[in-house]
């Protein structure tokens, strides 16, 4: 039996990180310090707003620190002064230098939203949806100097299916990861966890998302565009040209029917969906969409405002 891990430091920034922090506090393991990224401009007005982790931590009376770079010597010195037993990391957004990795007595553990070694990197959830994976999950890993290359402590699997978007899947995995992290901390305390090196086969990478990845190319098969829509909702969104009109696709799905029409041809309404021809003779049924700066619309309502949307190329 090892000693209790009482001196924890938490690192996390976006929505995905919050359930892990909440789980730690709920389990009586409130961290000495919550480290999160500096507040940045957000939204249409580009106003500086505190993130969800910052807001919740302050409401709970936790100490919050937002260093520009955790690799700076002053940052390392402040963390060293805490003499932490363990660092818990969930989507923090900065690379840890060797000095920080070596600082906690039991190292740094990361809540990663994939079944490593598949989808290492900043966007594993989006990568899983884009690839059409049948399952995904969460890995608790001990961090090393590589990008998500450290040994694995625990994994939890979950099936993919239905119509989940990246935003919905991220939330589900965030709660799965929070529970798994508590199990890992208890296992470290008891000395019963066995670290496993990651396999050398099956490695894939999921780099940080770029806004242009959401652009729809009608020459791609409808199934591919359906995955793209799910993977890039809510950000960066799936944007397209539809018969000369710029739109964001909010919901769509592939149809079983085949078409000889050129990719990008608007085939008209099928029930309440607007159908567009895609690559390989496939077709995409669009249910909800949005013009820039306007409110979301059902496809039928959108068509009523766009009388030119008969059968024509996008």
C-alpha positions as a LaTeX table, in Angstrom:
\begin{tabular}{lrrr}
\hline
Residue & $x$ (\AA) & $y$ (\AA) & $z$ (\AA) \\
\hline
Unk1 & 0.00 & 0.00 & 0.00 \\
Unk2 & 1.40 & 3.37 & $-0.98$ \\
Unk3 & 0.62 & 6.67 & 0.71 \\
Unk4 & $-2.48$ & 8.63 & $-0.23$ \\
Unk5 & $-2.11$ & 11.01 & $-3.15$ \\
Unk6 & $-3.21$ & 14.19 & $-1.43$ \\
Unk7 & $-1.28$ & 16.89 & $-3.23$ \\
Unk8 & $-2.78$ & 17.03 & $-6.70$ \\
Unk9 & $-2.43$ & 19.67 & $-9.39$ \\
Unk10 & $-4.99$ & 19.79 & $-12.19$ \\
Unk11 & $-4.30$ & 20.96 & $-15.75$ \\
Unk12 & $-7.23$ & 21.44 & $-18.13$ \\
Unk13 & $-8.93$ & 24.05 & $-20.29$ \\
Unk14 & $-11.97$ & 23.22 & $-22.51$ \\
Unk15 & $-15.35$ & 21.66 & $-21.74$ \\
Unk16 & $-13.85$ & 18.16 & $-21.95$ \\
Unk17 & $-11.69$ & 18.89 & $-18.89$ \\
Unk18 & $-14.46$ & 20.01 & $-16.56$ \\
Unk19 & $-16.02$ & 16.61 & $-15.64$ \\
Unk20 & $-12.59$ & 15.34 & $-14.54$ \\
Unk21 & $-12.07$ & 18.34 & $-12.26$ \\
Unk22 & $-15.59$ & 17.98 & $-10.91$ \\
Unk23 & $-15.02$ & 14.28 & $-10.25$ \\
Unk24 & $-11.84$ & 14.98 & $-8.30$ \\
Unk25 & $-13.56$ & 17.56 & $-6.13$ \\
Unk26 & $-16.60$ & 15.34 & $-5.65$ \\
Unk27 & $-14.36$ & 12.48 & $-4.51$ \\
Unk28 & $-12.65$ & 14.64 & $-1.90$ \\
Unk29 & $-9.54$ & 15.08 & $-4.03$ \\
Unk30 & $-9.70$ & 18.81 & $-4.70$ \\
Unk31 & $-6.44$ & 19.93 & $-6.32$ \\
Unk32 & $-4.07$ & 22.37 & $-4.68$ \\
Unk33 & $-4.05$ & 24.36 & $-7.90$ \\
Unk34 & $-6.09$ & 24.44 & $-11.11$ \\
Unk35 & $-3.88$ & 25.37 & $-14.07$ \\
Unk36 & $-5.69$ & 26.45 & $-17.21$ \\
Unk37 & $-5.00$ & 28.43 & $-20.37$ \\
Unk38 & $-5.26$ & 32.24 & $-20.27$ \\
Unk39 & $-8.65$ & 33.74 & $-21.13$ \\
Unk40 & $-8.98$ & 34.52 & $-24.82$ \\
Unk41 & $-11.44$ & 36.42 & $-27.06$ \\
Unk42 & $-14.43$ & 34.34 & $-28.09$ \\
Unk43 & $-17.71$ & 34.69 & $-29.94$ \\
Unk44 & $-18.79$ & 37.14 & $-32.61$ \\
Unk45 & $-17.85$ & 40.12 & $-30.44$ \\
Unk46 & $-14.43$ & 38.68 & $-29.65$ \\
Unk47 & $-14.84$ & 39.55 & $-25.98$ \\
Unk48 & $-12.39$ & 38.03 & $-23.51$ \\
Unk49 & $-14.26$ & 35.45 & $-21.45$ \\
Unk50 & $-13.17$ & 33.06 & $-18.75$ \\
Unk51 & $-13.37$ & 29.40 & $-19.77$ \\
Unk52 & $-15.63$ & 26.82 & $-18.16$ \\
Unk53 & $-12.86$ & 25.34 & $-16.02$ \\
Unk54 & $-11.83$ & 28.77 & $-14.76$ \\
Unk55 & $-15.39$ & 29.80 & $-13.91$ \\
Unk56 & $-16.32$ & 26.58 & $-12.15$ \\
Unk57 & $-13.06$ & 26.36 & $-10.19$ \\
Unk58 & $-13.42$ & 29.91 & $-8.91$ \\
Unk59 & $-17.03$ & 29.29 & $-7.91$ \\
Unk60 & $-15.79$ & 26.33 & $-5.87$ \\
Unk61 & $-13.12$ & 28.44 & $-4.20$ \\
Unk62 & $-10.23$ & 26.65 & $-5.88$ \\
Unk63 & $-7.04$ & 28.50 & $-6.68$ \\
Unk64 & $-6.74$ & 29.10 & $-10.44$ \\
Unk65 & $-3.55$ & 29.93 & $-12.30$ \\
Unk66 & $-3.34$ & 30.83 & $-16.01$ \\
Unk67 & 0.31 & 30.92 & $-17.08$ \\
Unk68 & 1.16 & 31.87 & $-20.64$ \\
Unk69 & 3.65 & 28.98 & $-20.83$ \\
Unk70 & 4.13 & 26.23 & $-18.26$ \\
Unk71 & 7.61 & 25.57 & $-19.64$ \\
Unk72 & 8.91 & 28.94 & $-18.37$ \\
Unk73 & 11.35 & 28.66 & $-15.42$ \\
Unk74 & 9.12 & 30.79 & $-13.17$ \\
Unk75 & 6.18 & 28.49 & $-13.88$ \\
Unk76 & 8.21 & 25.39 & $-13.09$ \\
Unk77 & 9.41 & 27.00 & $-9.85$ \\
Unk78 & 5.87 & 27.78 & $-8.72$ \\
Unk79 & 4.73 & 24.22 & $-9.39$ \\
Unk80 & 7.80 & 22.75 & $-7.70$ \\
Unk81 & 7.03 & 24.74 & $-4.56$ \\
Unk82 & 3.75 & 22.82 & $-4.26$ \\
Unk83 & 5.60 & 19.47 & $-4.05$ \\
Unk84 & 2.75 & 17.70 & $-5.87$ \\
Unk85 & 2.15 & 13.98 & $-5.60$ \\
Unk86 & 0.44 & 13.80 & $-8.99$ \\
Unk87 & $-0.49$ & 16.01 & $-11.94$ \\
Unk88 & $-3.83$ & 15.26 & $-13.60$ \\
Unk89 & $-4.12$ & 16.53 & $-17.17$ \\
Unk90 & $-7.25$ & 16.71 & $-19.34$ \\
Unk91 & $-6.99$ & 18.63 & $-22.63$ \\
Unk92 & $-4.76$ & 21.33 & $-21.21$ \\
Unk93 & $-3.37$ & 22.56 & $-24.53$ \\
Unk94 & 0.33 & 23.07 & $-23.80$ \\
Unk95 & 3.33 & 20.74 & $-24.14$ \\
Unk96 & 4.96 & 19.74 & $-20.84$ \\
Unk97 & 8.74 & 20.10 & $-20.67$ \\
Unk98 & 10.83 & 17.30 & $-19.08$ \\
Unk99 & 11.27 & 19.33 & $-15.89$ \\
Unk100 & 7.51 & 19.44 & $-15.36$ \\
Unk101 & 6.96 & 15.80 & $-16.28$ \\
Unk102 & 9.48 & 14.77 & $-13.62$ \\
Unk103 & 8.19 & 17.10 & $-10.93$ \\
Unk104 & 5.24 & 15.21 & $-9.32$ \\
Unk105 & 6.15 & 12.25 & $-7.13$ \\
Unk106 & 3.89 & 9.94 & $-9.17$ \\
Unk107 & 4.31 & 11.76 & $-12.47$ \\
Unk108 & 1.69 & 13.25 & $-14.78$ \\
Unk109 & $-1.35$ & 11.30 & $-15.94$ \\
Unk110 & $-3.45$ & 12.33 & $-18.92$ \\
Unk111 & $-7.11$ & 11.70 & $-19.78$ \\
Unk112 & $-6.98$ & 11.11 & $-23.55$ \\
Unk113 & $-10.16$ & 10.70 & $-25.61$ \\
Unk114 & $-9.17$ & 7.72 & $-27.76$ \\
Unk115 & $-8.03$ & 4.12 & $-27.56$ \\
Unk116 & $-4.31$ & 4.74 & $-27.83$ \\
Unk117 & $-2.20$ & 4.33 & $-29.87$ \\
Unk118 & $-4.99$ & 5.24 & $-32.31$ \\
Unk119 & $-5.61$ & 8.97 & $-32.74$ \\
Unk120 & $-2.73$ & 10.53 & $-30.86$ \\
Unk121 & $-2.93$ & 14.30 & $-30.87$ \\
Unk122 & $-5.23$ & 17.25 & $-30.26$ \\
Unk123 & $-8.40$ & 16.10 & $-32.07$ \\
Unk124 & $-8.95$ & 12.38 & $-31.38$ \\
Unk125 & $-12.74$ & 12.55 & $-31.20$ \\
Unk126 & $-13.05$ & 14.29 & $-34.55$ \\
Unk127 & $-10.57$ & 11.85 & $-36.08$ \\
Unk128 & $-12.58$ & 8.84 & $-34.86$ \\
Unk129 & $-15.79$ & 10.18 & $-36.40$ \\
Unk130 & $-14.11$ & 11.17 & $-39.65$ \\
Unk131 & $-12.54$ & 7.73 & $-39.96$ \\
Unk132 & $-15.85$ & 5.98 & $-39.36$ \\
Unk133 & $-14.49$ & 4.05 & $-36.37$ \\
Unk134 & $-16.90$ & 1.53 & $-34.86$ \\
Unk135 & $-15.62$ & 2.11 & $-31.34$ \\
Unk136 & $-13.58$ & 4.61 & $-29.39$ \\
Unk137 & $-12.93$ & 5.28 & $-25.73$ \\
Unk138 & $-10.65$ & 6.89 & $-23.18$ \\
Unk139 & $-7.10$ & 6.08 & $-22.18$ \\
Unk140 & $-5.47$ & 7.10 & $-18.91$ \\
Unk141 & $-1.78$ & 7.32 & $-19.71$ \\
Unk142 & 1.37 & 8.40 & $-17.94$ \\
Unk143 & 2.80 & 11.32 & $-19.89$ \\
Unk144 & 6.28 & 11.28 & $-21.37$ \\
Unk145 & 8.12 & 13.64 & $-23.71$ \\
Unk146 & 6.35 & 12.35 & $-26.83$ \\
Unk147 & 2.93 & 13.34 & $-28.14$ \\
Unk148 & 0.56 & 10.92 & $-26.39$ \\
Unk149 & 3.19 & 8.18 & $-26.47$ \\
Unk150 & 3.43 & 7.33 & $-22.76$ \\
Unk151 & 2.54 & 4.01 & $-21.13$ \\
Unk152 & $-1.14$ & 3.23 & $-20.57$ \\
Unk153 & $-2.67$ & 2.76 & $-17.13$ \\
Unk154 & $-6.34$ & 2.10 & $-17.94$ \\
Unk155 & $-8.68$ & 2.08 & $-20.93$ \\
Unk156 & $-12.45$ & 2.15 & $-21.30$ \\
Unk157 & $-14.20$ & 1.36 & $-24.58$ \\
Unk158 & $-17.51$ & 2.52 & $-26.03$ \\
Unk159 & $-19.33$ & 1.78 & $-29.26$ \\
Unk160 & $-19.90$ & 4.45 & $-31.87$ \\
Unk161 & $-23.06$ & 4.62 & $-33.86$ \\
Unk162 & $-26.19$ & 6.61 & $-34.49$ \\
Unk163 & $-25.81$ & 10.27 & $-35.27$ \\
Unk164 & $-23.43$ & 11.57 & $-32.59$ \\
Unk165 & $-21.55$ & 14.74 & $-33.41$ \\
Unk166 & $-18.10$ & 15.56 & $-32.05$ \\
Unk167 & $-19.64$ & 17.83 & $-29.44$ \\
Unk168 & $-21.96$ & 15.09 & $-28.21$ \\
Unk169 & $-19.27$ & 12.42 & $-28.23$ \\
Unk170 & $-16.79$ & 14.68 & $-26.43$ \\
Unk171 & $-19.27$ & 15.16 & $-23.61$ \\
Unk172 & $-19.89$ & 11.42 & $-23.31$ \\
Unk173 & $-16.17$ & 10.63 & $-23.30$ \\
Unk174 & $-15.48$ & 13.42 & $-20.81$ \\
Unk175 & $-17.68$ & 11.71 & $-18.22$ \\
Unk176 & $-16.30$ & 8.28 & $-19.07$ \\
Unk177 & $-12.78$ & 9.66 & $-18.66$ \\
Unk178 & $-13.58$ & 11.36 & $-15.34$ \\
Unk179 & $-14.74$ & 8.08 & $-13.79$ \\
Unk180 & $-11.74$ & 6.22 & $-15.22$ \\
Unk181 & $-9.35$ & 8.84 & $-13.83$ \\
Unk182 & $-10.68$ & 8.35 & $-10.31$ \\
Unk183 & $-10.15$ & 4.60 & $-10.74$ \\
Unk184 & $-6.59$ & 5.25 & $-11.89$ \\
Unk185 & $-5.78$ & 7.52 & $-8.92$ \\
Unk186 & $-7.10$ & 4.89 & $-6.51$ \\
Unk187 & $-5.06$ & 2.23 & $-8.30$ \\
Unk188 & $-1.91$ & 4.32 & $-8.05$ \\
Unk189 & $-2.49$ & 4.77 & $-4.34$ \\
Unk190 & $-2.94$ & 1.05 & $-3.86$ \\
Unk191 & 0.05 & 0.22 & $-6.04$ \\
Unk192 & $-2.00$ & $-2.19$ & $-8.16$ \\
Unk193 & $-1.87$ & $-0.53$ & $-11.59$ \\
Unk194 & 0.34 & $-2.14$ & $-14.18$ \\
Unk195 & 1.67 & 0.20 & $-16.84$ \\
Unk196 & 1.53 & $-1.11$ & $-20.40$ \\
Unk197 & 3.62 & 0.36 & $-23.20$ \\
Unk198 & 1.61 & 1.38 & $-26.22$ \\
Unk199 & 1.68 & $-1.06$ & $-29.14$ \\
Unk200 & 3.96 & $-0.14$ & $-32.01$ \\
Unk201 & 1.26 & $-1.05$ & $-34.53$ \\
Unk202 & $-1.99$ & 0.81 & $-35.07$ \\
Unk203 & $-0.56$ & 4.29 & $-34.46$ \\
Unk204 & $-2.50$ & 7.14 & $-36.08$ \\
Unk205 & $-2.37$ & 10.89 & $-35.53$ \\
Unk206 & $-5.09$ & 13.49 & $-35.02$ \\
Unk207 & $-3.57$ & 16.95 & $-35.40$ \\
Unk208 & $-5.22$ & 20.18 & $-34.27$ \\
Unk209 & $-8.26$ & 21.15 & $-36.35$ \\
Unk210 & $-8.08$ & 23.87 & $-38.98$ \\
Unk211 & $-11.08$ & 25.95 & $-40.00$ \\
Unk212 & $-10.78$ & 25.02 & $-43.66$ \\
Unk213 & $-11.31$ & 21.32 & $-42.84$ \\
Unk214 & $-15.02$ & 22.00 & $-42.53$ \\
Unk215 & $-15.39$ & 23.01 & $-46.18$ \\
Unk216 & $-17.70$ & 20.64 & $-48.07$ \\
Unk217 & $-16.50$ & 19.23 & $-51.39$ \\
Unk218 & $-19.52$ & 17.83 & $-53.23$ \\
Unk219 & $-17.32$ & 15.50 & $-55.30$ \\
Unk220 & $-16.76$ & 13.43 & $-52.16$ \\
Unk221 & $-19.18$ & 10.55 & $-51.42$ \\
Unk222 & $-22.19$ & 11.41 & $-49.26$ \\
Unk223 & $-21.03$ & 9.04 & $-46.52$ \\
Unk224 & $-17.73$ & 10.93 & $-46.29$ \\
Unk225 & $-19.57$ & 14.27 & $-46.08$ \\
Unk226 & $-21.85$ & 12.86 & $-43.38$ \\
Unk227 & $-18.79$ & 11.90 & $-41.32$ \\
Unk228 & $-17.29$ & 15.32 & $-41.96$ \\
Unk229 & $-20.43$ & 17.06 & $-40.73$ \\
Unk230 & $-20.51$ & 15.01 & $-37.54$ \\
Unk231 & $-16.77$ & 15.36 & $-36.92$ \\
Unk232 & $-16.71$ & 19.14 & $-37.35$ \\
Unk233 & $-19.85$ & 19.99 & $-35.37$ \\
Unk234 & $-19.78$ & 22.29 & $-33.48$ \\
Unk235 & $-16.38$ & 23.53 & $-34.71$ \\
Unk236 & $-15.32$ & 24.47 & $-37.31$ \\
Unk237 & $-18.69$ & 23.53 & $-38.78$ \\
Unk238 & $-19.47$ & 22.13 & $-42.22$ \\
Unk239 & $-19.78$ & 24.95 & $-44.76$ \\
Unk240 & $-20.77$ & 24.64 & $-48.40$ \\
Unk241 & $-21.81$ & 26.47 & $-51.54$ \\
Unk242 & $-25.36$ & 25.55 & $-52.42$ \\
Unk243 & $-26.40$ & 26.86 & $-55.86$ \\
Unk244 & $-24.45$ & 30.05 & $-55.26$ \\
Unk245 & $-25.54$ & 30.47 & $-51.66$ \\
Unk246 & $-23.02$ & 30.05 & $-48.82$ \\
Unk247 & $-24.46$ & 27.93 & $-45.99$ \\
Unk248 & $-23.51$ & 25.95 & $-42.92$ \\
Unk249 & $-24.90$ & 22.43 & $-42.81$ \\
Unk250 & $-26.36$ & 21.76 & $-39.36$ \\
Unk251 & $-27.74$ & 18.31 & $-40.02$ \\
Unk252 & $-27.70$ & 15.97 & $-43.00$ \\
Unk253 & $-27.41$ & 12.27 & $-43.76$ \\
Unk254 & $-26.62$ & 10.09 & $-46.77$ \\
Unk255 & $-29.42$ & 8.60 & $-48.84$ \\
Unk256 & $-29.53$ & 5.05 & $-50.10$ \\
Unk257 & $-30.58$ & 6.20 & $-53.58$ \\
Unk258 & $-28.12$ & 6.65 & $-56.43$ \\
Unk259 & $-28.12$ & 9.53 & $-58.90$ \\
Unk260 & $-26.53$ & 10.23 & $-62.26$ \\
Unk261 & $-26.51$ & 13.98 & $-61.60$ \\
Unk262 & $-23.21$ & 15.84 & $-61.35$ \\
Unk263 & $-21.85$ & 16.35 & $-57.83$ \\
Unk264 & $-23.24$ & 19.55 & $-56.35$ \\
Unk265 & $-26.53$ & 19.41 & $-58.28$ \\
Unk266 & $-29.50$ & 20.38 & $-56.12$ \\
Unk267 & $-32.09$ & 17.65 & $-56.65$ \\
Unk268 & $-34.88$ & 19.41 & $-54.78$ \\
Unk269 & $-36.91$ & 18.45 & $-51.72$ \\
Unk270 & $-37.54$ & 14.84 & $-50.72$ \\
Unk271 & $-40.15$ & 15.22 & $-48.03$ \\
Unk272 & $-38.65$ & 17.76 & $-45.63$ \\
Unk273 & $-35.02$ & 17.29 & $-46.77$ \\
Unk274 & $-33.11$ & 19.11 & $-49.49$ \\
Unk275 & $-31.19$ & 16.59 & $-51.57$ \\
Unk276 & $-27.84$ & 17.31 & $-53.23$ \\
Unk277 & $-25.90$ & 15.00 & $-55.55$ \\
Unk278 & $-22.44$ & 13.95 & $-54.30$ \\
Unk279 & $-19.50$ & 11.97 & $-55.58$ \\
Unk280 & $-19.79$ & 8.39 & $-56.75$ \\
Unk281 & $-23.46$ & 8.75 & $-57.64$ \\
Unk282 & $-24.45$ & 9.25 & $-53.99$ \\
Unk283 & $-26.77$ & 11.86 & $-52.52$ \\
Unk284 & $-26.95$ & 13.81 & $-49.26$ \\
Unk285 & $-30.24$ & 14.78 & $-47.60$ \\
Unk286 & $-29.89$ & 18.11 & $-45.80$ \\
Unk287 & $-32.36$ & 18.63 & $-42.93$ \\
Unk288 & $-31.12$ & 21.84 & $-41.28$ \\
Unk289 & $-28.85$ & 24.61 & $-42.49$ \\
Unk290 & $-27.95$ & 28.23 & $-41.86$ \\
Unk291 & $-26.93$ & 31.27 & $-43.88$ \\
Unk292 & $-24.04$ & 33.35 & $-42.45$ \\
Unk293 & $-25.31$ & 35.60 & $-39.67$ \\
Unk294 & $-28.87$ & 34.24 & $-39.90$ \\
Unk295 & $-30.94$ & 31.86 & $-37.81$ \\
Unk296 & $-30.91$ & 28.09 & $-38.41$ \\
Unk297 & $-33.64$ & 26.85 & $-40.76$ \\
Unk298 & $-35.29$ & 23.58 & $-41.63$ \\
Unk299 & $-34.51$ & 22.65 & $-45.23$ \\
Unk300 & $-38.07$ & 23.24 & $-46.46$ \\
Unk301 & $-38.14$ & 26.72 & $-44.92$ \\
Unk302 & $-34.75$ & 27.49 & $-46.44$ \\
Unk303 & $-35.97$ & 26.49 & $-49.90$ \\
Unk304 & $-39.00$ & 28.78 & $-49.60$ \\
Unk305 & $-36.59$ & 31.69 & $-49.17$ \\
Unk306 & $-34.35$ & 30.54 & $-52.04$ \\
Unk307 & $-36.66$ & 30.24 & $-55.03$ \\
Unk308 & $-33.72$ & 29.61 & $-57.36$ \\
Unk309 & $-33.02$ & 26.23 & $-55.74$ \\
Unk310 & $-34.40$ & 24.00 & $-58.44$ \\
Unk311 & $-32.18$ & 21.32 & $-60.05$ \\
Unk312 & $-28.84$ & 23.05 & $-60.63$ \\
Unk313 & $-25.20$ & 22.75 & $-59.75$ \\
Unk314 & $-23.90$ & 24.06 & $-56.45$ \\
\hline
\end{tabular}
